């Protein structure tokens, strides 16, 4: 039994709720131990979403060591709902009232606008579409969805302007701005970026009160030291590092670049370009280290979005303050804010959809160092005219080559494709072509947005057959993505299913697979090899191996193509089915290439191509080196979605070929 105080807003992530809390009492076998340590709660009960920071709760949990570099005492796997021991503090009740009122004020706006505006104003992304959040990230605009120094600067500027208009003196205006900052931080929650921005704002206000000139860089250094001393965990927070680096870029690089650009363009354009470029350059090494990608459109996207940020933020803040007292007035106020947000959403969507919006780059420390070295080389090239001309010629040649490849190379999907393993992360999302705009889908991955995006790229509009090999989240939770904007016919499940997948396919025809059964769609035939129907039905608490071994195992054939789709069957089920496995051209490697493989099962397929559907940097160690070595020993060519993205199997003059596609 654990007693804790909630310290952050609950977040729904796929099938669980994540809650940050401070554990204060741990009871084990009747013994109570007082503690005061940060913990991360992982709960399946959706009632945890109603918790508010500062609430004291009691719950049953299994404590495990935390993963990653974050400073946590433990990760708590929570059983059941929270037992609330007390209400939130008065401040947090007020903050939650403002946040809830803002959500009500924007509820009549279009879906995208009502998801983004609360995020821009108070960091509330509870209504944000994950697909739109990914588009913001690709466009380099994700910083707009969290409260940062820019938000606070806009609020402070608005308050000071209002004070000047109302005739407040030099002493009263900073005090009013200080009160606004305090209220803003309470409502937005004291996240690392908010804390950094708050301390910077307070230092600036003190400078106004004392009449001394504000020194930006010393103020930033003071803010960093002050915050790290108060909360040492910020020293290991990437979000805090990104916030500080962006501010440092604005203080150090932007003024110098602005002066140089003013010689060649209007002052307002030089200011905007210098600010956007300085922030992007400063944070680029850390972003590359985290994501393994370099964004090529982020500066332009930020320039286009910048004019709408201040109106959206200020009007959103006014709407949030007004909503608790006059909701109809707040709805009128947030309407123009929604128009500004609509422009930002359009910029994010358009920029993220451009070719090469992001390009792959080595991740980790190596990627950061290579980017820094590349940047230094670029500075050297720009400093000398002759070297600049050579570099410009080389870049022009690269640009011509890239454009030529884009124009003359076949697009995606490759013509005449038979089969695609979608890059859905750690899971399976498999697509079999069945006619123009039509495909059979076997498993839907863990994320609806990723599955929907893959089917959209393949131009699939009709799914006459959707097969769930077994009811694990990484195979069924993306089902909403299959159904999004498409017609879905029959759903096929394992005969031993626990029924967990039924919540994703309400209203559809459901059938149970049986060994020897055949399904035909156009010229595509699917034959079921297993499992046998005489096994016991699955229970919700069955272990992973039991569920995996209940997978539907199928062979799909069409003229000139055949593939074995074994779900996640492990060694025991593979041994039972090895004698019935026919020769095929393509093997979808069972269970994401785990080490639980029967060599006889893999060898029986005689596949020349093996595809591993697996997530990058997954926690399971998939695919196992021993499995890759076994497949290579069998003489099959191995392809992996974590390394190559979507993988399409198509026919060429020389036989079957695998065409990768990075998203």
XYZ file of C-alpha atoms in Angstrom:
663
model
C 0.000 0.000 0.000
C 1.331 3.441 -0.958
C 0.199 6.930 0.021
C 1.300 9.671 -2.333
C 0.624 13.225 -3.457
C -0.089 13.733 -7.166
C 2.437 16.189 -8.633
C 1.530 16.241 -12.336
C -1.422 15.987 -14.662
C -2.351 12.368 -15.526
C -1.577 11.392 -19.112
C -3.359 8.706 -21.120
C -0.765 6.774 -23.135
C -2.303 3.987 -25.218
C -3.951 1.628 -22.706
C -2.505 3.027 -19.471
C -2.522 6.230 -17.448
C 0.786 7.769 -16.343
C 0.761 9.863 -13.165
C 3.700 11.599 -11.522
C 3.518 11.631 -7.752
C 5.529 12.024 -4.565
C 5.363 8.905 -2.382
C 5.118 9.733 1.324
C 4.137 6.445 3.005
C 4.886 2.869 1.907
C 3.269 -0.018 3.799
C 4.739 -3.501 3.379
C 3.380 -6.418 5.423
C 1.923 -4.136 8.072
C 5.026 -1.988 8.420
C 4.660 1.715 7.520
C 7.704 3.587 6.276
C 7.711 7.343 5.793
C 9.433 8.509 2.608
C 9.473 11.575 0.379
C 10.536 10.474 -3.105
C 9.307 10.970 -6.693
C 7.588 7.990 -8.344
C 5.886 7.301 -11.662
C 2.507 5.548 -11.436
C 1.365 3.296 -14.289
C -2.342 2.513 -13.931
C -4.849 0.686 -16.122
C -7.924 2.167 -14.422
C -9.148 5.251 -16.326
C -10.390 6.837 -13.095
C -6.824 7.998 -12.516
C -7.376 10.560 -15.278
C -9.547 12.553 -12.880
C -6.706 13.202 -10.422
C -5.490 16.776 -9.917
C -2.009 17.828 -8.718
C -1.771 18.196 -4.906
C -4.405 15.482 -4.271
C -3.393 12.858 -1.725
C -4.228 9.283 -2.755
C -3.757 5.728 -1.525
C -3.344 2.720 -3.791
C -2.036 -0.814 -4.087
C 0.999 -1.157 -6.317
C 4.006 -3.248 -7.214
C 7.157 -1.130 -7.040
C 9.868 -1.740 -9.630
C 13.210 -0.023 -10.326
C 12.828 2.914 -12.736
C 14.184 2.746 -16.277
C 16.098 5.469 -18.057
C 18.022 8.453 -16.770
C 15.162 10.260 -15.024
C 15.508 10.780 -11.285
C 12.776 8.531 -9.897
C 12.821 6.381 -6.804
C 10.546 3.753 -8.363
C 7.956 2.930 -10.983
C 4.667 1.810 -9.422
C 2.444 -0.651 -11.298
C -0.893 0.339 -9.792
C -3.750 -2.064 -9.131
C -7.241 -0.640 -9.230
C -8.570 2.906 -8.865
C -7.181 5.608 -6.570
C -8.481 5.959 -3.032
C -8.736 9.728 -2.608
C -7.654 10.891 0.855
C -8.167 14.597 0.364
C -9.129 17.313 -2.111
C -6.607 19.329 -4.113
C -5.213 22.519 -2.646
C -7.167 25.731 -3.151
C -4.623 26.940 -5.722
C -4.832 23.736 -7.729
C -8.618 23.701 -7.548
C -8.600 27.178 -9.014
C -6.071 26.176 -11.673
C -8.113 23.149 -12.656
C -11.239 25.287 -12.833
C -9.503 27.636 -15.280
C -8.197 24.735 -17.398
C -11.609 23.033 -17.471
C -13.317 26.333 -18.303
C -10.903 26.906 -21.191
C -11.719 23.431 -22.530
C -15.431 24.312 -22.396
C -14.784 27.651 -24.091
C -13.063 26.005 -27.084
C -15.430 23.041 -27.412
C -17.315 24.682 -30.310
C -14.145 25.249 -32.319
C -13.089 22.712 -34.988
C -11.422 19.591 -33.600
C -7.845 20.541 -34.411
C -8.237 24.050 -33.010
C -9.778 22.899 -29.734
C -6.935 20.390 -29.329
C -4.093 22.845 -30.010
C -5.272 26.097 -28.365
C -5.289 24.855 -24.716
C -1.833 23.376 -25.336
C -0.505 26.729 -26.535
C -2.101 28.620 -23.646
C -1.620 26.383 -20.589
C 0.099 23.234 -21.882
C -3.131 21.173 -21.782
C -2.859 18.635 -24.632
C -5.531 16.255 -23.339
C -7.706 16.838 -26.431
C -4.881 16.857 -28.984
C -4.984 14.291 -31.794
C -1.741 12.210 -31.601
C -1.487 12.334 -35.397
C -1.549 16.151 -35.322
C 1.037 16.183 -32.522
C 3.326 14.087 -34.728
C 2.823 16.534 -37.616
C 3.807 19.414 -35.308
C 6.930 17.485 -34.322
C 7.888 16.785 -37.936
C 7.393 20.454 -38.855
C 9.526 21.594 -35.892
C 6.572 23.283 -34.172
C 6.127 20.982 -31.180
C 7.488 23.706 -28.872
C 4.218 25.563 -29.458
C 2.297 22.769 -27.730
C 4.069 23.267 -24.395
C 4.321 26.324 -22.195
C 7.726 27.950 -22.609
C 9.491 31.269 -22.323
C 7.781 32.523 -25.469
C 4.343 32.063 -23.906
C 5.387 33.821 -20.731
C 6.993 36.690 -22.647
C 3.740 37.200 -24.578
C 1.721 37.215 -21.338
C 4.103 39.624 -19.597
C 4.112 41.903 -22.634
C 0.331 41.910 -22.749
C 0.039 42.705 -19.022
C 2.602 45.534 -19.221
C 0.807 47.014 -22.244
C -2.510 46.870 -20.373
C -0.888 48.523 -17.333
C 0.513 51.299 -19.509
C -2.905 51.805 -21.109
C -4.561 51.955 -17.661
C -1.997 54.510 -16.476
C -0.152 52.336 -13.932
C 3.186 53.751 -12.848
C 6.624 52.276 -13.291
C 6.424 50.567 -9.902
C 2.930 49.096 -10.159
C 3.249 47.665 -13.664
C 6.002 45.138 -12.786
C 4.087 44.117 -9.659
C 0.988 43.438 -11.749
C 3.113 41.487 -14.230
C 4.613 39.502 -11.354
C 1.177 38.515 -10.084
C 0.205 37.512 -13.628
C 3.343 35.359 -13.868
C 2.540 33.612 -10.583
C -1.043 32.899 -11.657
C 0.107 31.722 -15.077
C 2.602 29.253 -13.562
C -0.009 27.773 -11.229
C -2.466 27.244 -14.080
C 0.164 25.943 -16.533
C 1.786 23.649 -13.916
C 5.448 24.058 -12.877
C 7.037 22.074 -15.693
C 10.802 22.554 -16.342
C 10.315 24.962 -19.244
C 7.739 26.963 -17.266
C 10.028 27.175 -14.236
C 12.943 28.378 -16.351
C 10.791 30.967 -18.072
C 9.342 32.080 -14.736
C 12.714 32.683 -13.123
C 13.868 34.579 -16.230
C 10.725 36.708 -16.106
C 11.126 37.458 -12.400
C 14.749 38.492 -12.908
C 13.640 40.822 -15.705
C 10.885 42.327 -13.540
C 13.347 42.907 -10.685
C 15.598 44.707 -13.142
C 12.670 46.983 -14.027
C 11.905 47.663 -10.358
C 15.543 48.513 -9.515
C 16.054 50.522 -12.701
C 19.051 48.443 -13.780
C 19.554 47.255 -17.319
C 18.608 43.649 -17.799
C 21.477 41.410 -18.807
C 20.053 38.413 -20.663
C 22.902 35.888 -20.480
C 23.683 36.411 -16.765
C 19.956 36.165 -16.075
C 19.782 32.848 -17.914
C 22.812 31.498 -16.022
C 21.301 32.609 -12.719
C 18.018 30.930 -13.644
C 19.743 27.651 -14.529
C 21.812 27.561 -11.312
C 18.836 28.503 -9.161
C 16.539 25.873 -10.659
C 19.091 23.055 -10.618
C 19.864 23.755 -6.963
C 16.143 23.612 -6.129
C 15.420 20.555 -8.296
C 18.573 18.546 -9.183
C 16.538 16.295 -11.507
C 16.432 19.172 -14.010
C 20.130 18.537 -14.668
C 19.057 15.332 -16.435
C 15.949 16.703 -18.143
C 16.188 16.936 -21.931
C 13.197 19.263 -22.016
C 14.939 21.661 -19.632
C 18.159 21.439 -21.676
C 16.298 22.250 -24.892
C 14.595 25.220 -23.256
C 17.879 26.643 -21.939
C 19.701 26.084 -25.228
C 16.948 27.790 -27.223
C 17.123 30.817 -24.924
C 20.924 30.877 -25.139
C 20.670 30.831 -28.932
C 18.325 33.812 -28.846
C 20.683 35.719 -26.537
C 23.999 34.906 -28.222
C 23.376 34.132 -31.888
C 20.209 36.042 -32.772
C 21.529 39.623 -32.208
C 24.643 39.006 -34.314
C 22.693 37.346 -37.125
C 20.013 40.030 -37.028
C 22.556 42.799 -37.616
C 24.108 40.977 -40.561
C 20.772 40.145 -42.138
C 19.565 43.757 -41.851
C 22.113 44.673 -44.517
C 20.290 42.491 -47.043
C 16.603 42.558 -46.035
C 13.997 44.592 -44.124
C 14.433 44.809 -40.358
C 11.271 42.828 -39.505
C 12.310 39.953 -41.806
C 15.846 39.949 -40.400
C 14.480 39.808 -36.842
C 12.142 36.907 -37.583
C 14.740 34.894 -39.508
C 17.464 35.472 -36.919
C 15.236 34.408 -34.017
C 13.955 31.259 -35.745
C 17.373 30.262 -37.049
C 19.218 30.887 -33.765
C 16.777 28.790 -31.728
C 16.862 25.915 -34.230
C 20.665 25.868 -34.461
C 21.090 25.957 -30.681
C 18.823 22.969 -30.011
C 19.724 20.913 -33.106
C 22.485 18.742 -31.510
C 20.234 17.657 -28.636
C 17.269 17.016 -30.944
C 19.445 14.861 -33.202
C 20.758 12.952 -30.209
C 17.187 12.179 -29.127
C 15.440 11.537 -32.449
C 18.073 10.522 -34.996
C 16.555 13.008 -37.462
C 17.335 16.446 -38.844
C 14.422 18.717 -39.718
C 14.823 20.663 -42.956
C 11.587 22.657 -42.886
C 11.437 23.796 -39.255
C 12.894 27.292 -39.753
C 10.486 28.121 -42.581
C 7.570 26.584 -40.645
C 8.383 28.689 -37.583
C 8.632 31.839 -39.683
C 5.224 31.197 -41.220
C 3.611 30.294 -37.880
C 5.169 33.128 -35.843
C 2.649 35.916 -36.732
C -0.238 33.802 -35.379
C 1.395 32.728 -32.094
C 0.954 35.957 -30.112
C -2.727 36.527 -31.061
C -3.580 32.906 -30.335
C -1.808 32.970 -26.958
C -3.121 36.338 -25.740
C -6.702 35.714 -26.826
C -6.508 32.198 -25.382
C -5.306 33.571 -22.028
C -8.108 36.156 -22.016
C -10.591 33.409 -22.844
C -9.232 31.185 -20.067
C -9.503 34.007 -17.494
C -12.992 34.961 -18.666
C -14.468 31.461 -19.020
C -14.995 30.680 -15.290
C -17.175 33.810 -14.935
C -18.659 34.409 -18.395
C -18.478 31.366 -20.639
C -20.434 32.911 -23.586
C -18.028 35.875 -23.631
C -15.049 33.491 -23.525
C -16.402 31.578 -26.504
C -16.542 34.811 -28.494
C -12.976 35.715 -27.437
C -11.466 32.349 -28.411
C -13.087 32.348 -31.857
C -10.418 34.622 -33.444
C -7.791 32.700 -31.451
C -9.083 29.583 -33.186
C -8.550 31.227 -36.574
C -4.923 31.947 -35.648
C -4.491 28.369 -34.470
C -6.051 27.139 -37.710
C -3.267 28.897 -39.634
C -0.620 27.270 -37.408
C -2.207 23.840 -37.919
C -2.210 24.376 -41.693
C 1.490 25.301 -41.579
C 2.299 22.195 -39.514
C 0.341 19.880 -41.808
C 1.758 21.363 -44.994
C 5.356 21.437 -43.756
C 5.242 17.888 -42.367
C 3.867 16.587 -45.676
C 6.728 17.999 -47.760
C 9.307 15.573 -49.182
C 12.378 15.341 -46.950
C 10.780 17.376 -44.172
C 13.056 15.336 -41.940
C 16.042 13.260 -42.984
C 17.638 10.372 -41.061
C 20.767 11.155 -39.054
C 22.843 9.102 -36.596
C 21.344 9.315 -33.120
C 23.022 9.568 -29.732
C 26.248 11.372 -28.930
C 27.780 10.390 -32.290
C 24.937 12.080 -34.164
C 25.242 15.249 -32.057
C 29.011 15.415 -32.622
C 28.746 14.848 -36.375
C 26.129 17.602 -36.619
C 28.359 20.011 -34.681
C 31.334 19.153 -36.908
C 29.131 19.633 -39.974
C 28.017 23.008 -38.661
C 31.630 24.092 -38.085
C 32.474 23.051 -41.646
C 29.531 25.106 -42.890
C 30.840 28.162 -41.014
C 34.262 27.679 -42.612
C 32.669 27.396 -46.052
C 30.664 30.588 -45.547
C 33.651 32.661 -44.364
C 35.765 32.413 -47.532
C 34.435 33.367 -50.942
C 36.270 30.717 -52.982
C 35.352 27.917 -50.599
C 31.796 29.257 -50.545
C 31.570 29.034 -54.332
C 32.863 25.448 -54.314
C 30.439 24.503 -51.549
C 27.552 26.192 -53.359
C 28.348 24.282 -56.540
C 28.469 21.009 -54.608
C 25.140 21.733 -52.914
C 23.582 22.645 -56.258
C 24.747 19.315 -57.659
C 23.278 17.442 -54.703
C 19.997 19.349 -55.095
C 19.787 18.504 -58.796
C 20.491 14.839 -58.020
C 17.839 14.713 -55.291
C 15.233 16.420 -57.463
C 16.083 14.090 -60.336
C 15.680 11.036 -58.134
C 12.392 12.406 -56.843
C 11.069 13.027 -60.360
C 12.278 9.888 -62.132
C 12.391 7.283 -59.347
C 9.200 5.251 -58.820
C 6.987 6.616 -56.084
C 5.398 4.874 -53.140
C 3.956 2.327 -53.127
C 6.017 0.567 -55.821
C 3.881 -0.547 -58.767
C 2.579 -4.095 -58.531
C 3.298 -4.512 -54.818
C 2.125 -7.755 -53.205
C 2.803 -7.273 -49.503
C 3.820 -4.443 -47.151
C 5.068 -4.678 -43.582
C 4.147 -1.271 -42.163
C 6.564 0.411 -39.799
C 4.215 0.592 -36.810
C 6.883 0.407 -34.117
C 7.024 -2.609 -31.815
C 4.203 -4.626 -33.342
C 2.795 -6.093 -36.562
C 0.842 -4.209 -39.224
C 0.803 -6.310 -42.415
C -0.980 -5.476 -45.668
C -1.710 -7.817 -48.596
C -2.771 -6.265 -51.907
C -6.133 -7.608 -53.093
C -7.050 -5.245 -55.931
C -7.161 -1.503 -56.730
C -7.627 0.360 -53.440
C -8.292 -2.935 -51.686
C -6.175 -4.952 -49.237
C -6.314 -7.611 -46.549
C -4.826 -6.423 -43.249
C -3.229 -8.883 -40.832
C -2.782 -7.223 -37.422
C -3.004 -3.474 -36.854
C 0.003 -2.587 -34.712
C -0.137 -0.674 -31.414
C -0.843 2.842 -32.731
C -3.911 3.811 -34.818
C -2.169 6.872 -36.265
C 0.768 4.862 -37.622
C -1.472 2.159 -39.103
C -3.791 4.705 -40.692
C -0.833 6.599 -42.166
C 0.602 3.430 -43.715
C -2.714 2.447 -45.322
C -3.153 6.015 -46.562
C 0.262 5.898 -48.218
C -0.765 2.626 -49.872
C -4.050 4.225 -51.019
C -6.101 1.477 -49.381
C -9.790 2.405 -49.112
C -11.403 -1.013 -48.652
C -10.379 -3.781 -46.236
C -12.599 -6.789 -46.947
C -10.752 -8.931 -44.396
C -9.062 -7.862 -41.150
C -7.206 -10.611 -39.289
C -6.101 -10.362 -35.665
C -3.518 -13.077 -35.096
C -3.876 -12.842 -31.292
C -5.189 -10.319 -28.738
C -1.979 -8.539 -27.720
C -1.902 -4.726 -27.745
C 0.899 -4.517 -30.321
C -1.357 -6.378 -32.790
C -4.856 -5.015 -32.093
C -4.681 -1.521 -30.524
C -4.201 0.138 -33.920
C -7.525 -1.194 -35.248
C -9.107 2.277 -35.192
C -6.485 3.337 -37.712
C -7.585 0.566 -40.092
C -11.214 1.677 -39.821
C -10.511 5.398 -40.160
C -12.161 6.485 -43.424
C -12.260 2.929 -44.805
C -14.778 0.155 -45.328
C -13.945 -2.931 -43.278
C -15.690 -6.236 -43.979
C -15.089 -9.382 -41.921
C -12.859 -9.619 -38.847
C -11.086 -12.941 -38.228
C -9.692 -13.872 -34.793
C -7.979 -16.825 -33.200
C -10.429 -19.507 -31.987
C -8.818 -19.234 -28.550
C -9.317 -15.474 -28.215
C -10.015 -13.808 -24.882
C -12.311 -11.363 -26.681
C -10.148 -8.378 -25.901
C -10.107 -7.218 -29.531
C -13.908 -7.005 -29.762
C -13.959 -3.466 -28.333
C -12.096 -2.249 -31.429
C -14.414 -3.817 -34.023
C -17.930 -3.162 -32.759
C -20.529 -3.394 -35.519
C -18.390 -5.578 -37.793
C -18.883 -9.224 -38.767
C -16.607 -11.486 -36.731
C -15.426 -14.969 -37.623
C -13.179 -17.481 -35.914
C -10.237 -18.968 -37.816
C -10.013 -22.755 -38.073
C -7.136 -24.922 -39.279
C -7.661 -25.815 -42.943
C -10.011 -22.883 -43.550
C -9.531 -20.758 -46.688
C -10.441 -17.159 -47.422
C -10.379 -15.738 -50.970
C -10.333 -12.057 -51.918
C -9.826 -11.443 -55.633
C -6.809 -13.504 -56.674
C -5.505 -13.590 -53.096
C -6.025 -16.783 -51.065
C -5.332 -17.166 -47.352
C -5.119 -20.636 -45.792
C -5.178 -21.140 -42.026
C -2.567 -23.551 -40.633
C -3.223 -23.040 -36.940
C -3.926 -22.950 -34.133
C -5.911 -26.079 -33.495
C -9.368 -25.317 -32.074
C -9.200 -27.892 -29.293
C -7.063 -25.706 -26.998
C -8.519 -23.775 -24.052
C -9.762 -20.237 -24.569
C -7.422 -17.487 -23.471
C -7.933 -15.621 -20.221
C -7.075 -11.989 -19.587
C -4.360 -12.982 -17.112
C -2.664 -15.591 -19.327
C 1.082 -15.159 -19.691
C 2.539 -13.762 -22.902
C 3.821 -17.083 -24.215
C 0.392 -18.726 -23.911
C -1.247 -15.887 -25.848
C 1.512 -15.839 -28.480
C 1.159 -19.577 -29.107
C -2.561 -19.094 -29.784
C -1.736 -16.930 -32.835
C -3.491 -17.494 -36.143
C -0.865 -18.878 -38.573
C -1.686 -18.296 -42.247
C -0.207 -18.729 -45.704
C -1.187 -16.085 -48.274
C -0.815 -16.813 -51.994
C -1.486 -15.083 -55.269
C 0.052 -15.714 -58.712
C 3.806 -15.250 -58.425
C 3.825 -14.649 -54.669
C 3.480 -16.486 -51.344
C 4.096 -15.469 -47.725
C 3.926 -17.228 -44.343
C 2.270 -15.113 -41.605
C 2.846 -16.848 -38.246
C 1.820 -14.101 -35.811
C 3.866 -14.361 -32.619
C 4.009 -18.162 -32.247
C 6.942 -19.253 -30.120
C 8.985 -22.466 -29.969
C 6.265 -24.852 -28.725
C 3.644 -23.869 -31.323
C 6.274 -23.709 -34.073
C 7.303 -27.299 -33.377
C 3.688 -28.449 -33.547
C 3.188 -26.730 -36.927
C 6.578 -27.322 -38.568
C 5.422 -30.398 -40.502
C 2.516 -28.469 -42.097
C 4.528 -25.425 -43.233
C 4.680 -25.204 -47.061
C 7.448 -23.652 -49.142
C 6.944 -19.900 -49.497
C 8.891 -17.016 -50.962
C 8.535 -14.623 -48.004
C 8.559 -15.301 -44.258
C 7.258 -12.828 -41.710
C 9.546 -13.779 -38.826
C 7.513 -14.857 -35.750
C 7.359 -12.714 -32.620
C 9.429 -9.809 -33.970
C 12.517 -12.000 -34.232
C 12.658 -13.035 -30.571
C 15.024 -15.815 -29.556
C 12.092 -18.248 -29.079
C 12.427 -19.822 -32.538
C 12.370 -23.430 -33.726
C 15.013 -23.877 -36.476
C 12.932 -26.612 -38.159
C 9.929 -24.268 -38.461
C 11.976 -21.484 -40.056
C 13.803 -23.904 -42.343
C 10.561 -25.555 -43.498
C 9.432 -22.314 -45.159
C 12.448 -22.232 -47.524
C 11.871 -18.465 -47.822
C 14.342 -16.371 -49.772
C 13.131 -13.194 -48.005
C 12.533 -12.782 -44.270
C 10.908 -9.675 -42.828
C 11.125 -8.687 -39.164
C 8.436 -6.258 -37.988
C 10.013 -4.626 -34.947
C 10.278 -1.285 -33.166
C 13.447 0.717 -32.986
C 15.274 0.611 -29.614
C 12.580 -1.621 -28.098
C 12.902 -2.875 -24.516
C 12.733 -6.568 -25.462
C 15.994 -6.887 -27.361
C 14.132 -7.826 -30.562
C 15.297 -9.110 -32.931
C 17.626 -11.451 -31.054
C 21.125 -11.766 -32.594
C 20.758 -15.556 -32.440
C 17.602 -15.378 -34.596
C 19.249 -13.118 -37.185
C 22.241 -15.469 -37.302
C 19.929 -18.475 -37.778
C 18.053 -16.795 -40.633
C 21.295 -15.846 -42.354
C 22.542 -19.406 -41.962
C 19.373 -20.594 -43.710
C 20.312 -18.399 -46.683
C 17.434 -15.923 -46.451
C 17.794 -12.155 -46.893
C 16.678 -10.388 -43.705
C 14.900 -6.994 -43.746
C 13.795 -5.043 -40.663
C 11.199 -2.291 -40.282
C 13.177 -0.619 -37.490
C 16.049 -0.041 -39.913
C 14.255 0.456 -43.233
C 10.739 1.710 -42.427
C 7.832 0.306 -44.452
C 8.897 -2.758 -46.463
C 7.085 -3.584 -49.712
C 7.539 -6.858 -51.599
C 7.087 -6.457 -55.350
C 8.046 -8.297 -58.523
C 10.849 -7.184 -60.828
C 12.406 -8.714 -63.928
C 14.807 -10.620 -61.666
C 12.155 -11.951 -59.259
C 10.828 -10.646 -55.953
C 12.396 -7.518 -54.491
C 11.970 -5.605 -51.233
C 11.539 -1.828 -51.510
C 11.986 0.196 -48.288
C 10.270 3.484 -47.532
C 11.242 5.797 -44.669
C 8.436 8.019 -43.395
